[in-house]
Tab-separated table of C-alpha atoms in Angstrom:
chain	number	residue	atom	x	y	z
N	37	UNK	CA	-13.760	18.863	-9.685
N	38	UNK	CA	-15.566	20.520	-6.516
N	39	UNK	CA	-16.769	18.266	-4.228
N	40	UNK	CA	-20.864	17.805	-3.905
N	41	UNK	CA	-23.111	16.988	-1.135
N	42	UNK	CA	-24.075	12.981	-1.005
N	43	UNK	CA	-27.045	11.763	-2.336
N	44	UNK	CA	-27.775	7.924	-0.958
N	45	UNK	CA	-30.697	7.662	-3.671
N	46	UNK	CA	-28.016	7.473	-6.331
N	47	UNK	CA	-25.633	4.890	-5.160
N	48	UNK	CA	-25.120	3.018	-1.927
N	49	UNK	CA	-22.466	0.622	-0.921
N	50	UNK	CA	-23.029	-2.081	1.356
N	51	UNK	CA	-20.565	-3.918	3.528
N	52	UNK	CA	-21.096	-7.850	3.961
N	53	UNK	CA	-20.722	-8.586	8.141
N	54	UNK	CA	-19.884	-12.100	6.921
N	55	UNK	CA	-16.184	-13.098	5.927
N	56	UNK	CA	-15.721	-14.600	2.600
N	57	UNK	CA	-14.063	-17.103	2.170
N	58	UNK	CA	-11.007	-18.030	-0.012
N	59	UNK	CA	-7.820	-19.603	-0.357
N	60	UNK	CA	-5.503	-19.907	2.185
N	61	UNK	CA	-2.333	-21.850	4.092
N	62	UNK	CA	-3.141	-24.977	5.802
N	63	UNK	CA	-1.511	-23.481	8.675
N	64	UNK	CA	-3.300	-20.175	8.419
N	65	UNK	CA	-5.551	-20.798	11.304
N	66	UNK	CA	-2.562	-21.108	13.570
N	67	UNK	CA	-2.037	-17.157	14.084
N	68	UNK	CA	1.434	-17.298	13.960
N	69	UNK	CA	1.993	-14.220	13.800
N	70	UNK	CA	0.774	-13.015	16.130
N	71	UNK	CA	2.467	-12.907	19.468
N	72	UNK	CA	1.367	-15.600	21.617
N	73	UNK	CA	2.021	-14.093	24.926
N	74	UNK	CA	1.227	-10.786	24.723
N	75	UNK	CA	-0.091	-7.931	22.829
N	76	UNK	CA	0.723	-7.205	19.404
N	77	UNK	CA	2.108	-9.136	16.260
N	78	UNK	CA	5.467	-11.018	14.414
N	79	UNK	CA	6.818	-11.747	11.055
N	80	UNK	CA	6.808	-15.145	11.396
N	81	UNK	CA	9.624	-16.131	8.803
N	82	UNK	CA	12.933	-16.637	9.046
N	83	UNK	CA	13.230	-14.265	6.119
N	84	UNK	CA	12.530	-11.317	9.357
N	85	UNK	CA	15.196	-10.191	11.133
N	86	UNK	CA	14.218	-7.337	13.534
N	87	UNK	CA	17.120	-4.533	12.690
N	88	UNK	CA	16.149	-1.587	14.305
N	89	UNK	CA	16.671	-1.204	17.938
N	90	UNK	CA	18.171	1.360	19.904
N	91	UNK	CA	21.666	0.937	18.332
N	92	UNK	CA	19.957	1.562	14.833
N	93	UNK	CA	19.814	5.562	15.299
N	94	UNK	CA	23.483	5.269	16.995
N	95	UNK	CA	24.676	3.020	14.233
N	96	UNK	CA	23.331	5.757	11.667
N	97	UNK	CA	24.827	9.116	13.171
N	98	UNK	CA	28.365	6.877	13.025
N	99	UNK	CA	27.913	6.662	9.293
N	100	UNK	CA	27.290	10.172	9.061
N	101	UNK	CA	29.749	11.421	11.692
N	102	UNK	CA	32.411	8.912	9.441
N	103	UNK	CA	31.326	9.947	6.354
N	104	UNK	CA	30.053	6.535	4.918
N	105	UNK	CA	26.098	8.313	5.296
N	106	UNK	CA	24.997	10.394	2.522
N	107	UNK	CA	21.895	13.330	2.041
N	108	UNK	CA	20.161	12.184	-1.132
N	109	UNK	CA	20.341	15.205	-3.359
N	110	UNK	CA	16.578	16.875	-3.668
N	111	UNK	CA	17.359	19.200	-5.931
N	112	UNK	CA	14.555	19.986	-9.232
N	113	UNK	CA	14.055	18.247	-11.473
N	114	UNK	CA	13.529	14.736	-9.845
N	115	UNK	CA	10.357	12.811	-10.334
N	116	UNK	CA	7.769	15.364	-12.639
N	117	UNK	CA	4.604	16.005	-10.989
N	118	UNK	CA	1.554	16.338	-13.025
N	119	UNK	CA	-2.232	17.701	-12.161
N	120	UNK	CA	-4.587	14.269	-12.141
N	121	UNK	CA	-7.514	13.765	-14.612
N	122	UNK	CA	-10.043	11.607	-12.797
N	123	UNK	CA	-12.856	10.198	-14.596
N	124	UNK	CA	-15.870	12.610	-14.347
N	125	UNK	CA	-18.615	9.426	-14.050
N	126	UNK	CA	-18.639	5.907	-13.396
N	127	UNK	CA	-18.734	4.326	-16.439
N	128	UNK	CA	-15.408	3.193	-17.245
N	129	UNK	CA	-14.480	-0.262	-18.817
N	130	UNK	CA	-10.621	-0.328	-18.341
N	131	UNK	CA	-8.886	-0.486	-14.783
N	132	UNK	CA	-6.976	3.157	-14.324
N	133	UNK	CA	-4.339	3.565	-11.650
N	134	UNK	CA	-3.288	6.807	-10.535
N	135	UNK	CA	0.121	7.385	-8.866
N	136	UNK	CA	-0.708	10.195	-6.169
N	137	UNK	CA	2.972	10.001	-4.443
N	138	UNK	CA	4.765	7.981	-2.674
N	139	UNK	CA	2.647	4.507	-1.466
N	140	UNK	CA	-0.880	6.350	-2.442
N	141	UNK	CA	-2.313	4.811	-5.682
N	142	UNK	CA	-6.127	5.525	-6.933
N	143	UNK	CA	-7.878	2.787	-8.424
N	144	UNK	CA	-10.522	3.069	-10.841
N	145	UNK	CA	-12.077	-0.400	-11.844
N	146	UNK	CA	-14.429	-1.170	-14.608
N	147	UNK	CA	-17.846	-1.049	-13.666
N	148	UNK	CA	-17.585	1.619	-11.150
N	149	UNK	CA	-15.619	0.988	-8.074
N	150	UNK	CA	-13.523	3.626	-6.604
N	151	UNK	CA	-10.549	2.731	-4.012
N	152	UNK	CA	-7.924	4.891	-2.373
N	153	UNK	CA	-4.781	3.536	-1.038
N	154	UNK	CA	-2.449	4.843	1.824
N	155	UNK	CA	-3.548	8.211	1.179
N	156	UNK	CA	-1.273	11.188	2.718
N	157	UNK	CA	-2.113	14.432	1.304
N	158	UNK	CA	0.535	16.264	4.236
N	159	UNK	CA	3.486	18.291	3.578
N	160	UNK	CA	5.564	16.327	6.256
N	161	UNK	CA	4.951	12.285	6.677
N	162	UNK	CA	5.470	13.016	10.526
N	163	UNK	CA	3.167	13.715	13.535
N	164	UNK	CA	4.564	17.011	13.808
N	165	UNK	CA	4.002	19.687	11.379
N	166	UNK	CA	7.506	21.407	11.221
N	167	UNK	CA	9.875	18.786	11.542
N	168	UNK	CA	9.931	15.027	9.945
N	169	UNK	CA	10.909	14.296	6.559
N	170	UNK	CA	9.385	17.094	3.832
N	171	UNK	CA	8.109	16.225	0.375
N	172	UNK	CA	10.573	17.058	-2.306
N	173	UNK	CA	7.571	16.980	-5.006
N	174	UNK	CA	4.778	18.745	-4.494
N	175	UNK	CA	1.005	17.242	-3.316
N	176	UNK	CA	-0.464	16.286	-7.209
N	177	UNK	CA	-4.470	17.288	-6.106
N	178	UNK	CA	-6.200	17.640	-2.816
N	179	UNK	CA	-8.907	15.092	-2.288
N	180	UNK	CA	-11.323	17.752	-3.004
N	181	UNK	CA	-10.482	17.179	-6.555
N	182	UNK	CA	-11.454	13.701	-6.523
N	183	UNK	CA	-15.098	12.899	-7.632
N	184	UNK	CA	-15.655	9.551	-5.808
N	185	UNK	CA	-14.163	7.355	-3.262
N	186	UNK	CA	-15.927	3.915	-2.442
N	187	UNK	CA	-12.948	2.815	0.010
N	188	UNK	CA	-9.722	3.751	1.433
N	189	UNK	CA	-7.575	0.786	2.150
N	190	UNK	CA	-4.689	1.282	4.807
N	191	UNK	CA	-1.582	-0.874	4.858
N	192	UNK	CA	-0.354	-0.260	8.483
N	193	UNK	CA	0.153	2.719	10.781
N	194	UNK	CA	3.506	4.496	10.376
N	195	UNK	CA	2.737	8.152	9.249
N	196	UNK	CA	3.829	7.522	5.741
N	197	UNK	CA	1.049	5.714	5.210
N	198	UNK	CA	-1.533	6.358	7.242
N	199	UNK	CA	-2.106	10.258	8.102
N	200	UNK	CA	-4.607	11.646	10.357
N	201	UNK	CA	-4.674	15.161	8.837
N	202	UNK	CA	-5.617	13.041	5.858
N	203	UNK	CA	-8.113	10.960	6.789
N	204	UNK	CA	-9.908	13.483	8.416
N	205	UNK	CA	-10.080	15.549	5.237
N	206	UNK	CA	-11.353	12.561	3.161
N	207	UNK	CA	-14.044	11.627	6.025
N	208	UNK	CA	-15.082	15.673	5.604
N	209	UNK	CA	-15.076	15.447	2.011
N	210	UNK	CA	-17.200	12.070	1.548
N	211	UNK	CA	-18.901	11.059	5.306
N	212	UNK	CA	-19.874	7.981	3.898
N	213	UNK	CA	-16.134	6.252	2.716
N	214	UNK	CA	-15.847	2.917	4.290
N	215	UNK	CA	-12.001	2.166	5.672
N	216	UNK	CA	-10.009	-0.980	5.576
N	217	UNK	CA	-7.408	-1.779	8.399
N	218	UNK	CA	-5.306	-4.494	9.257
N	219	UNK	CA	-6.139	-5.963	12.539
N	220	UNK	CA	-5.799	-3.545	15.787
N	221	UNK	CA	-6.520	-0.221	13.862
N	222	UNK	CA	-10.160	0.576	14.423
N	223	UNK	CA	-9.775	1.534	18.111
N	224	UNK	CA	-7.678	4.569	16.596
N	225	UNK	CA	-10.187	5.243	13.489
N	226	UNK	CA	-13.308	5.166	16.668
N	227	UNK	CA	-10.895	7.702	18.695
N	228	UNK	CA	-11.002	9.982	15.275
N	229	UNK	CA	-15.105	9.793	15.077
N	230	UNK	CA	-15.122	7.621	12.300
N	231	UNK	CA	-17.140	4.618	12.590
N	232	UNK	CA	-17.148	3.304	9.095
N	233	UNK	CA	-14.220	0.920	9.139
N	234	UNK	CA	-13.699	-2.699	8.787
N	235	UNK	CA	-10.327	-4.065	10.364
N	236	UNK	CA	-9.264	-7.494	8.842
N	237	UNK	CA	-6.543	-10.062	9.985
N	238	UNK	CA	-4.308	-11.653	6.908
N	239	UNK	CA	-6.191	-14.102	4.476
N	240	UNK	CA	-9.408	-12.783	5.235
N	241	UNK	CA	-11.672	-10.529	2.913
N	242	UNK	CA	-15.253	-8.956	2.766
N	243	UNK	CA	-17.945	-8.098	0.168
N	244	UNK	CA	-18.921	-4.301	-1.083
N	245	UNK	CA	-21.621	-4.348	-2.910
N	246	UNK	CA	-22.261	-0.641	-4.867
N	247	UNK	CA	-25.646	-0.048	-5.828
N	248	UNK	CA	-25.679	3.069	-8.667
N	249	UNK	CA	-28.651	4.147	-9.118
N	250	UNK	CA	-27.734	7.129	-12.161
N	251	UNK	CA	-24.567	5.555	-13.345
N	252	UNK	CA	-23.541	8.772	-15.448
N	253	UNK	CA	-24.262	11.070	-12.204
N	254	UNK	CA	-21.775	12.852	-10.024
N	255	UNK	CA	-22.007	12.258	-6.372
N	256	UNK	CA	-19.038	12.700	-4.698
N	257	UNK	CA	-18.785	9.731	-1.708
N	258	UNK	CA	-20.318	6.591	-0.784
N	259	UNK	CA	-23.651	5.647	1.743
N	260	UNK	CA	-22.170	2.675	3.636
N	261	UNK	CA	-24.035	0.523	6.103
N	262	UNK	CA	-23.651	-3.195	6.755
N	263	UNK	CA	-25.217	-6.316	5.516
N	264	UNK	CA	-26.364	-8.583	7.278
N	265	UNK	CA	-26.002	-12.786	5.494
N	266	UNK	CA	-28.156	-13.121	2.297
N	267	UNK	CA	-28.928	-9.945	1.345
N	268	UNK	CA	-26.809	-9.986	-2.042
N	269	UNK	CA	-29.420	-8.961	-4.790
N	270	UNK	CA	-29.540	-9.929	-8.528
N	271	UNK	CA	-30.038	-6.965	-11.180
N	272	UNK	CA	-33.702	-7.376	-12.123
N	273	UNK	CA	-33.328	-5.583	-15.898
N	274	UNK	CA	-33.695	-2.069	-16.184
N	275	UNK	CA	-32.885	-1.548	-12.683
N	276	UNK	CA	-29.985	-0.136	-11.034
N	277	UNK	CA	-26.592	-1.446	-11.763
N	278	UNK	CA	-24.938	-3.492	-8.620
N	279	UNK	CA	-21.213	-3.869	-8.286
N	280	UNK	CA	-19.529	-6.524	-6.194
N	281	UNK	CA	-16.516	-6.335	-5.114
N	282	UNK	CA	-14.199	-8.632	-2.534
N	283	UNK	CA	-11.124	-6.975	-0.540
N	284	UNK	CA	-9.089	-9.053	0.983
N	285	UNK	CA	-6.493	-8.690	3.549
N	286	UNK	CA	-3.035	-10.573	2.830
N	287	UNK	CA	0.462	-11.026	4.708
N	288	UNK	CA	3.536	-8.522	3.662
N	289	UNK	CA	6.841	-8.381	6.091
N	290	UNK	CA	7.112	-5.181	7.801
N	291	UNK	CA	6.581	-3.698	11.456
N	292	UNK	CA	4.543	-0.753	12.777
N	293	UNK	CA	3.985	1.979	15.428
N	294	UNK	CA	2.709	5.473	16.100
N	295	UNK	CA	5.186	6.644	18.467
N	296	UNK	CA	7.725	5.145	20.782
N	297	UNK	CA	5.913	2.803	23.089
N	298	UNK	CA	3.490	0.982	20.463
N	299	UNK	CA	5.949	-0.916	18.329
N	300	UNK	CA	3.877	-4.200	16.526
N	301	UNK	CA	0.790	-3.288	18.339
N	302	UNK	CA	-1.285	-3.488	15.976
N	303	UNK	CA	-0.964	-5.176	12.423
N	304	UNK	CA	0.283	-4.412	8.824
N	305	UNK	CA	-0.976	-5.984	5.357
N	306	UNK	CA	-1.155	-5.385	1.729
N	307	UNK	CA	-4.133	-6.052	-0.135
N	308	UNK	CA	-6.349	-7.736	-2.971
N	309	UNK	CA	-9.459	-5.756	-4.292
N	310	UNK	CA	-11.480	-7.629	-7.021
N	311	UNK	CA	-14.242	-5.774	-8.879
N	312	UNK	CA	-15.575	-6.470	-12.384
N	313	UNK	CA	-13.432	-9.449	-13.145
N	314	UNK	CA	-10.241	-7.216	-12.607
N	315	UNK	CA	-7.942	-8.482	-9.666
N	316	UNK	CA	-5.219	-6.003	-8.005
N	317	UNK	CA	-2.837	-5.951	-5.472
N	318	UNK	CA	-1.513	-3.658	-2.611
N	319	UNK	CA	1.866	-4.630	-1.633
N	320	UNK	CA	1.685	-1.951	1.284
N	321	UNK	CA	5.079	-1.321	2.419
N	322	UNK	CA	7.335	-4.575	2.662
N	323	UNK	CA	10.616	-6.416	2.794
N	324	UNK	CA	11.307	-9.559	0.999
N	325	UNK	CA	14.505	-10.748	3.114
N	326	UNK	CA	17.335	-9.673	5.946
N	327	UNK	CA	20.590	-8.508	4.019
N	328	UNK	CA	23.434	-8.734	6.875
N	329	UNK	CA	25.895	-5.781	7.126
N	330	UNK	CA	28.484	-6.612	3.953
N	331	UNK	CA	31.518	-4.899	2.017
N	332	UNK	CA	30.334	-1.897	0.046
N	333	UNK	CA	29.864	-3.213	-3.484
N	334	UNK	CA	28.958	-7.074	-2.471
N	335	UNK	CA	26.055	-8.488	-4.325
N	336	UNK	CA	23.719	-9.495	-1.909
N	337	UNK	CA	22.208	-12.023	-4.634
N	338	UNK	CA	24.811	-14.198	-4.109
N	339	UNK	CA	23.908	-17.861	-3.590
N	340	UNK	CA	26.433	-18.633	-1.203
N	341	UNK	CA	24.789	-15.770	1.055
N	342	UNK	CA	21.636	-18.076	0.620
N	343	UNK	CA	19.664	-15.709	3.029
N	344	UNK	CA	15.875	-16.748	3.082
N	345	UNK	CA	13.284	-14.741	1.335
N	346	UNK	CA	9.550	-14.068	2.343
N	347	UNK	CA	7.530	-16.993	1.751
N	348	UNK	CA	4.083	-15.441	1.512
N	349	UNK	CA	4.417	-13.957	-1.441
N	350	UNK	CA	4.359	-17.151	-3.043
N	351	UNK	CA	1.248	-18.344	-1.155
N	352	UNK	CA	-0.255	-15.197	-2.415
N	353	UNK	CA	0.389	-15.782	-5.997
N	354	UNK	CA	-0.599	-19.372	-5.965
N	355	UNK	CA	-3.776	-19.300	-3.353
N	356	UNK	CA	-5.489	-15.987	-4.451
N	357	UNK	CA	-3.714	-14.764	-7.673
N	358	UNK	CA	-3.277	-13.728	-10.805
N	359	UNK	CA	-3.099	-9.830	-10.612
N	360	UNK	CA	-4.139	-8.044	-13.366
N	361	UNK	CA	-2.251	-5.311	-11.646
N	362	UNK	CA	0.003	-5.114	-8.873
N	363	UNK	CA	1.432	-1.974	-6.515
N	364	UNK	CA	4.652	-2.827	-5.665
N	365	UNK	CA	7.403	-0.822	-3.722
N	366	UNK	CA	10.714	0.024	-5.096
N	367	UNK	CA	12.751	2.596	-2.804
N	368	UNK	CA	13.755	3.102	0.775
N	369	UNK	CA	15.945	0.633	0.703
N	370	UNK	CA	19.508	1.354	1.357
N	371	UNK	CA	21.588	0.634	3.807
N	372	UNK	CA	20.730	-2.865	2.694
N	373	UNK	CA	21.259	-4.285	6.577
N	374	UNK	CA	18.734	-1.588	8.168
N	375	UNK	CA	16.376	-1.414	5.822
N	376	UNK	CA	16.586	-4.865	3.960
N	377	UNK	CA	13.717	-6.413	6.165
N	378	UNK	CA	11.482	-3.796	6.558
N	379	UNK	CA	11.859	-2.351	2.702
N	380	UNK	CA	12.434	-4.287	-0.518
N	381	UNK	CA	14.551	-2.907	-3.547
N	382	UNK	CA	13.860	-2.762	-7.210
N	383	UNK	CA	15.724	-6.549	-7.380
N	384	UNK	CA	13.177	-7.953	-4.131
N	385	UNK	CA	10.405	-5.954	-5.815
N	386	UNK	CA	10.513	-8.222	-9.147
N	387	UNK	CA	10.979	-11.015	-7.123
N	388	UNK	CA	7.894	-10.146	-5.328
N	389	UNK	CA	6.150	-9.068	-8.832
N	390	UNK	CA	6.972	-12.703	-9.954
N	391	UNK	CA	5.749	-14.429	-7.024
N	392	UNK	CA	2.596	-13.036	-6.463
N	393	UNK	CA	1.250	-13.814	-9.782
N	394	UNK	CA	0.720	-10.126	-11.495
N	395	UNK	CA	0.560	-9.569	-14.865
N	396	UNK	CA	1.520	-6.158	-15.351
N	397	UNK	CA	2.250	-3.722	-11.979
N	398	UNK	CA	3.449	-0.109	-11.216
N	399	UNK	CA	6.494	0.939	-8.378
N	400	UNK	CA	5.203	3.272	-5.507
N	401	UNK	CA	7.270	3.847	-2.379
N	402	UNK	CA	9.614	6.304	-3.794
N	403	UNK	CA	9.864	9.901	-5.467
N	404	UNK	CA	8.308	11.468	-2.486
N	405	UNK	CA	10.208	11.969	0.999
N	406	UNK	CA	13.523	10.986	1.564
N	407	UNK	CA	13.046	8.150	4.319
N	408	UNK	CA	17.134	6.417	3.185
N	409	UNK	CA	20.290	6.990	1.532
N	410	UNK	CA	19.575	5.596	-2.163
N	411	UNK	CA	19.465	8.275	-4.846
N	412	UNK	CA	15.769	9.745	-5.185
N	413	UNK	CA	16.241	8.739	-9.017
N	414	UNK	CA	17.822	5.785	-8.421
N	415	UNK	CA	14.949	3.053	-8.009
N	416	UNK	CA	13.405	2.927	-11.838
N	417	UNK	CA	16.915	2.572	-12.717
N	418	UNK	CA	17.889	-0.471	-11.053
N	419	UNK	CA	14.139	-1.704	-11.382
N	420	UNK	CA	15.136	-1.928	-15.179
N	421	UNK	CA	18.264	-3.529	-14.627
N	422	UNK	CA	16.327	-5.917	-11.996
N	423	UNK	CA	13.535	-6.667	-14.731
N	424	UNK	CA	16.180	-7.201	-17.465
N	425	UNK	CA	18.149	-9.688	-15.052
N	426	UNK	CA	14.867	-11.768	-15.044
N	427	UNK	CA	14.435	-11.822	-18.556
N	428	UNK	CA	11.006	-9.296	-18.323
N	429	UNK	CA	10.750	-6.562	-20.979
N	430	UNK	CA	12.337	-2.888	-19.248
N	431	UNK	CA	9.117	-1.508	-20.085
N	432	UNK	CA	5.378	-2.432	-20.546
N	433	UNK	CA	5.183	-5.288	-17.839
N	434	UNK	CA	6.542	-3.220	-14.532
N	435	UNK	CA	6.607	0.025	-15.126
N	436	UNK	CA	6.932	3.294	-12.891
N	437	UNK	CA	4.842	6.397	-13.668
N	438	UNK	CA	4.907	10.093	-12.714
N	439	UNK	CA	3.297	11.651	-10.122
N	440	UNK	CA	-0.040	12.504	-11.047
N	441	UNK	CA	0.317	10.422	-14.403
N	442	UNK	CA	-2.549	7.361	-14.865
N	443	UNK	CA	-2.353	4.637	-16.483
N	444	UNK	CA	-4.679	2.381	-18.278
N	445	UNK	CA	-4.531	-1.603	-18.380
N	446	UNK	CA	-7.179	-3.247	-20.771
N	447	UNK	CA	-5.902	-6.775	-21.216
């Protein structure tokens, strides 16, 4: 679907300058994570151990110079890649998640509502455009082909994940998209030109409030401006439809940085977004605990490792879910004691799933760029065997998708 000039007398969104308030930790007004004497931010859990340093890139060319490193094979077929059908209006009663590739999911809620996450439409998840890692399945759409986006909500800052080339694009292609950024990101959004952006520190959340006034018309992006306290309006009948939504910003374990000198500058998240009485969640990109270096084949389950797992997973779950849906990460995970903190596996990513209170939820993080050593088929596979270990059905309850593929969740 071509993309069409904006018309603010058919819809507007309006975000509320005024946090909302909801659940949190008694001891979330202590800021512990972030660093008390200087700039920048901490996992604050013992389940966070940092493990990359500058023996990290040393300790991986010995695996590959002794043979115990391995090149994921890329070759076709891996994950099929399918052209996206987007709904061509508004009306919609079910929540629809696309999978876009890798972390990037499009959200259609009932009622209207339109969100893009961690879009990166970019051959190369680099800052360079001829060397960094290089999709092995190809870009499903461009964001030209998608009719309407309300909000694009950013986990953190590493180029998987957040892509300038990208956001630029979607800024071109509907001026008026509001952005949502974990604490310390807008200075780089104002350096870009873009001015609509909201940047959030965990447990808090704001209103949108979309006004449609045509609810079967086309435009293509959203008028956003700010409002002020009190100016939520009631439907008076026969007038336009109004749909409130809250987005809320919530903890996940991970780090972040733009280039060498900017490590935990600024801060990373995942996400709630409630619309319409349906509730999902962004995991972002996370770990769940620190797996030490052990003998190949050890099970890192093993109680008498008893290694400490993320605890704000839990809070999640019990302070601000259920999740009708959740967006969970399953791959870029192995080796286990690099990647463990920073990147969960399909056996952390149920444990998450269970935690945070979903009902049903979909695997991203995977079938796109080779970022580790796993397989590129490998994480559905051991998701299954993870989901069977927990006594949850293989299929219908977490369940991966292809590229391009959406799926519907009515219950």
């Amino acid at each position: 679907m071509a993309s069409a000039p904006t018309s603010a007398a058919l819809y507007a969104t309006v975000i509320s300058s005024a946090q909302v308030t909801g659940a949190e930790p008694k001891d979330a007004k202590e800021l512990k994570h972030h660093l008390k004497h200087g700039k920048g931010f901490q996992n604050p859990w013992d389940s966070y151990k940092n493990t990359v340093g500058p023996t990290t890139i040393l300790d991986i060319a010995w695996r590959y110079f002794t043979g115990q490193g391995r090149w994921p094979d890329t070759t076709p077929p891996t994950v099929p890649v399918h052209k996206p059908t987007f709904l061509p209006t508004r009306d919609s009663s079910a929540l629809r998640a696309t999978w876009l590739g890798h972390a990037c999911y499009y959200i259609e809620f009932p009622g209207g509502l339109r969100v893009l996450f961690d879009p990166v439409f970019t051959p190369r998840c680099s800052p360079f455009t001829f060397m960094g890692p290089k999709r092995y399945t190809d870009i499903p759409c461009e964001i030209s082909n998608i009719p309407y986006i309300d909000a694009v909500v950013i986990s953190h800052n590493h180029y998987d994940h957040m892509s300038h080339p990208t956001i630029m694009n979607i800024k071109k292609k509907h001026p008026n998209v509001h952005f949502f950024v974990p604490l310390g990101n807008k200075t780089w959004f104002l350096k870009c030109g873009i001015h609509n952006v909201t940047e959030l520190d965990w447990w808090e959340s704001r209103d949108i409030k979309l006004t449609v006034m045509d609810h079967a018309s086309k435009p293509t992006s959203t008028d956003v401006s700010v409002m002020g306290d009190g100016e939520r309006k009631v439907n008076e009948a026969g007038g336009p439809k109004t749909i409130v939504a809250t987005i809320g910003c919530l903890p996940c374990q991970h780090t972040s940085a733009r280039g060498p000198f900017d490590r935990n500058h600024t801060l990373w998240a995942s996400w709630s977004v409630e619309s319409c009485g349906k509730k999902v969640w962004f995991a972002g990109d996370t770990g769940y605990r620190t797996v030490p270096r052990l003998p190949t084949g050890s099970d890192d389950y093993d109680p008498k490792l008893q290694l400490p797992y993320c605890p704000a997973f839990t809070q999640i779950g019990t302070l601000r879910g259920p999740f009708d849906l959740g967006l969970i990460p399953i791959g870029a995970y192995e080796p286990r004691y690099i990647m463990s903190s920073m990147h969960a596996n399909p056996v952390d990513s149920v444990n998450i799933f269970v935690d945070t209170k979903c009902r049903r939820a979909l695997g991203m993080h995977w079938g796109t760029w080779v970022l580790t050593e796993e397989d590129v088929l490998e994480p559905p596979r051991i998701l299954k065997t993870a989901l069977r270990a927990k006594d949850i059905p293989e299929t219908g309850v977490f369940d991966v998708c292809d590229i391009g593929e959406s799926k519907e969740f009515d219950a």
